[in-house]
Coordinates of C-alpha atoms in Angstrom, one line a residue:
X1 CA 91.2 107.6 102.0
X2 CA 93.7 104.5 101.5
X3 CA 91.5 102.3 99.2
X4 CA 90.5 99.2 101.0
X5 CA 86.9 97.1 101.2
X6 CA 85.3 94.6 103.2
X7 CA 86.2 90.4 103.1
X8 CA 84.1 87.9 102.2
X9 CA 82.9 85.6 104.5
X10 CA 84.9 82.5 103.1
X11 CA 87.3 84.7 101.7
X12 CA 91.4 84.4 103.2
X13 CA 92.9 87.5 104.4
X14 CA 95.4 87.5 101.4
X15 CA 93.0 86.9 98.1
X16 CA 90.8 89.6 99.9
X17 CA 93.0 92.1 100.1
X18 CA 94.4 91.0 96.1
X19 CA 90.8 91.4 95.2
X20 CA 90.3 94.2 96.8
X21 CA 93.7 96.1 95.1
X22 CA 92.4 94.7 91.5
X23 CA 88.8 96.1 92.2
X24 CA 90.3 99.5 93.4
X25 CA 93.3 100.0 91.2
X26 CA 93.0 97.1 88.7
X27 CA 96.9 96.4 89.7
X28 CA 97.3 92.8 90.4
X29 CA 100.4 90.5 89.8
X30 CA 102.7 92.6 92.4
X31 CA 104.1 92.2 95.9
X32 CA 101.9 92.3 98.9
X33 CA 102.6 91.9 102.4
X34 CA 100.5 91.9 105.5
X35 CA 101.4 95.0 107.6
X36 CA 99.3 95.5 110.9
X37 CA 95.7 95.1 112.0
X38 CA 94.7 98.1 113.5
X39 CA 91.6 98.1 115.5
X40 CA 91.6 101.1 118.5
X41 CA 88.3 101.9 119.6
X42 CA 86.1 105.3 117.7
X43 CA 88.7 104.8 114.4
X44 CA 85.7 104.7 112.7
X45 CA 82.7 107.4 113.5
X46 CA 79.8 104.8 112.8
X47 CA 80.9 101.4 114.0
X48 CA 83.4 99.1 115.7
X49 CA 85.6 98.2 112.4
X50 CA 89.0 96.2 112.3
X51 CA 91.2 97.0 109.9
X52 CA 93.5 94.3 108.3
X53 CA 96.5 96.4 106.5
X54 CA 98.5 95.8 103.3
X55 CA 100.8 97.3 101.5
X56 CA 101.3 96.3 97.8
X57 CA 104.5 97.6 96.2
X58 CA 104.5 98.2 92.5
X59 CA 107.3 98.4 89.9
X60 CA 107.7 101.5 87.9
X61 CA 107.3 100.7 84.9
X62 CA 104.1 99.6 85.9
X63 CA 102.7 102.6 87.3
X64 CA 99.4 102.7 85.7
X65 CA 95.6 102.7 86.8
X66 CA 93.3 101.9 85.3
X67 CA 90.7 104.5 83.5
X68 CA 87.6 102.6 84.9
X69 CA 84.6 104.6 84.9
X70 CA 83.5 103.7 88.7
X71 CA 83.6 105.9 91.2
X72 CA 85.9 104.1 93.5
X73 CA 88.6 104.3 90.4
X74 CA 88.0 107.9 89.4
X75 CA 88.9 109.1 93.7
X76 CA 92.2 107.1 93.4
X77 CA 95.3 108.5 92.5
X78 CA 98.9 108.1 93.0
X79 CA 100.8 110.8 95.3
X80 CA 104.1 111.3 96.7
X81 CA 104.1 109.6 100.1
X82 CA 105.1 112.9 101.6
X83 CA 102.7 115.7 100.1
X84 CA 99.7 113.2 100.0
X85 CA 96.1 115.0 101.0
X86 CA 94.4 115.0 103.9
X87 CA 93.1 111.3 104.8
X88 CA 90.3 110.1 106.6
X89 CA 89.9 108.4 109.8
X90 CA 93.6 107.1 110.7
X91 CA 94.9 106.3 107.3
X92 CA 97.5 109.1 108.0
X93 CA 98.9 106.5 111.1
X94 CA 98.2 103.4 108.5
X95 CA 100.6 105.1 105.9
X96 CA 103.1 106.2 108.5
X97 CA 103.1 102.6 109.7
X98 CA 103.6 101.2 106.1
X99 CA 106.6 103.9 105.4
X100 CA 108.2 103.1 108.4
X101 CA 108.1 99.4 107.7
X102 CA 109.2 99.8 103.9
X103 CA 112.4 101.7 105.5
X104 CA 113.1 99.0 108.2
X105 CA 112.9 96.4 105.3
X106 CA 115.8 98.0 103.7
X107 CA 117.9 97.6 106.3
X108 CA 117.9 93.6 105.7
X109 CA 115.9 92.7 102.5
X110 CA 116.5 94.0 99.0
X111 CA 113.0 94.8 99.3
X112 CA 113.5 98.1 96.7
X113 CA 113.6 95.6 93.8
X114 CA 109.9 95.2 94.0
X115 CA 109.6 98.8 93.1
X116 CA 112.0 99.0 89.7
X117 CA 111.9 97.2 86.2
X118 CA 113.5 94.3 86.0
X119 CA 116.3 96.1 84.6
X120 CA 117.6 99.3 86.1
X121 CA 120.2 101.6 86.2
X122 CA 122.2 102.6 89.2
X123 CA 121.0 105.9 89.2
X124 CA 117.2 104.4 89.2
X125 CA 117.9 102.2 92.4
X126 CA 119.6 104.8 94.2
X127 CA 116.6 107.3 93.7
X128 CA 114.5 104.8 95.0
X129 CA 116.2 104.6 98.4
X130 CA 116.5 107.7 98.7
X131 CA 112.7 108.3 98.1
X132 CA 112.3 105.7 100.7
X133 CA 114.9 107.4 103.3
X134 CA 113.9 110.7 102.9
X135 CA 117.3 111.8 102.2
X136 CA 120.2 111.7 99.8
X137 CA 122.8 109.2 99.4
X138 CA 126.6 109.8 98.3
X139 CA 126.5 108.6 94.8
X140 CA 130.1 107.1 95.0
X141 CA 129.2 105.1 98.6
X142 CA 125.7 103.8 97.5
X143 CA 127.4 102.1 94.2
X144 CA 130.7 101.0 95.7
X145 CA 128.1 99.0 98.9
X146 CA 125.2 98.1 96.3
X147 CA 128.5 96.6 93.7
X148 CA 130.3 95.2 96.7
X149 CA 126.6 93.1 98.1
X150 CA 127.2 90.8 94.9
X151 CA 123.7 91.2 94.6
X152 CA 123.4 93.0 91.2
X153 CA 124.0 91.6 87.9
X154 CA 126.0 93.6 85.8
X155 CA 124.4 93.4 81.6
X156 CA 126.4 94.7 78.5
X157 CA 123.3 96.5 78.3
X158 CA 122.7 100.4 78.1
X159 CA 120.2 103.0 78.8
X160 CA 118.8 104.6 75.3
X161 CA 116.0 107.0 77.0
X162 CA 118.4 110.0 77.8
X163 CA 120.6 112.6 76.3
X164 CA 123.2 111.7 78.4
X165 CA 125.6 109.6 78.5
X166 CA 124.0 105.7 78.6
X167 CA 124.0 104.2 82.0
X168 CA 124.9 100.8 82.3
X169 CA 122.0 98.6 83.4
X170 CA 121.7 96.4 86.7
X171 CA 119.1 93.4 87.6
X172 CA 119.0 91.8 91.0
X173 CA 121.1 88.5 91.4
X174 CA 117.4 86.7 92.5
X175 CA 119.2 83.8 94.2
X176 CA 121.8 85.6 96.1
X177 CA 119.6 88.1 97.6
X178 CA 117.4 85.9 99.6
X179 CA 119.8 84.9 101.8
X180 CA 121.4 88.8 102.2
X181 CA 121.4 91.0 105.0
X182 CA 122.5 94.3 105.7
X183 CA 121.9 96.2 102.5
X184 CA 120.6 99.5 104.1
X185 CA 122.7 102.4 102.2

């Protein structure tokens, strides 16, 4: 199942659903949008329940739950979007619907910097859209459109971590990219 819980009476939408990620997953501190209510009739085998979706994205380097000894924490896991398990009721169609509207971001918002360190190789954000897409990029096209955006800054920076040859590293130009559209690869 997609970890999720129930809202507080006086509790908003949004610090519900941050509470709820941080009791689940203790992640907290990352982006979180809204994504769809869903609310068919017989989703749910034992009552009439309304689910409010979000979908939290989370930088890589900080990939890392928690080892809490609850039982809500020990059935959570992280899983590549397209081999997960089977899920119950219609989280499948929640997750679709979440997929689908990280790849539609991508076509206007430079959404995929959520998902890498601060600073990032070429290589690093190119992998990301393609695990996004579903497919592979050309690595010559996806640099020349992601260098000609004027959305990355460029550092005298390398990468250390690798036997091969250091990759030059790359941030996201925050107050250009705000006001960007188009940036699909």
């Amino acid at each position: 199942a997609i970890p999720g819980g129930f809202i507080r009476l006086s509790e908003p939408l949004d610090e519900a659903a941050k509470r709820v990620l941080h009791e689940k997953t203790h992640v907290k501190d990352v982006y979180l949008e809204q994504l769809y209510t869903f609310g068919e009739p017989g989703r749910y085998p034992n009552a009439r329940v309304m689910t409010v979706s979000y979908f939290a994205l989370i930088r890589t380097d900080e990939l890392q739950l928690s080892n809490r000894s609850d039982m809500d924490v020990q059935k959570v896991g992280w899983h590549p979007v397209y081999s997960l398990p089977a899920l119950a009721f219609d989280h499948a169609t929640i997750l679709n619907y979440a997929v689908k509207r990280l790849r539609d971001r991508l076509e206007y918002s430079p959404i995929a910097f959520q998902l890498l360190p601060k600073k990032f190789t070429l290589t690093e954000l190119q992998k990301t859209y393609e695990l996004i897409l579903d497919k592979e990029l050309d690595k010559r096209n996806f640099r020349k459109k992601m260098i000609s955006l004027g959305i990355l800054n460029e550092f005298d920076e390398f990468t250390k971590l690798s036997s091969k040859r250091p990759a030059r590293l790359y941030a996201f130009n925050e107050e250009i990219i705000e006001n960007q559209k188009g940036l699909s690869a």
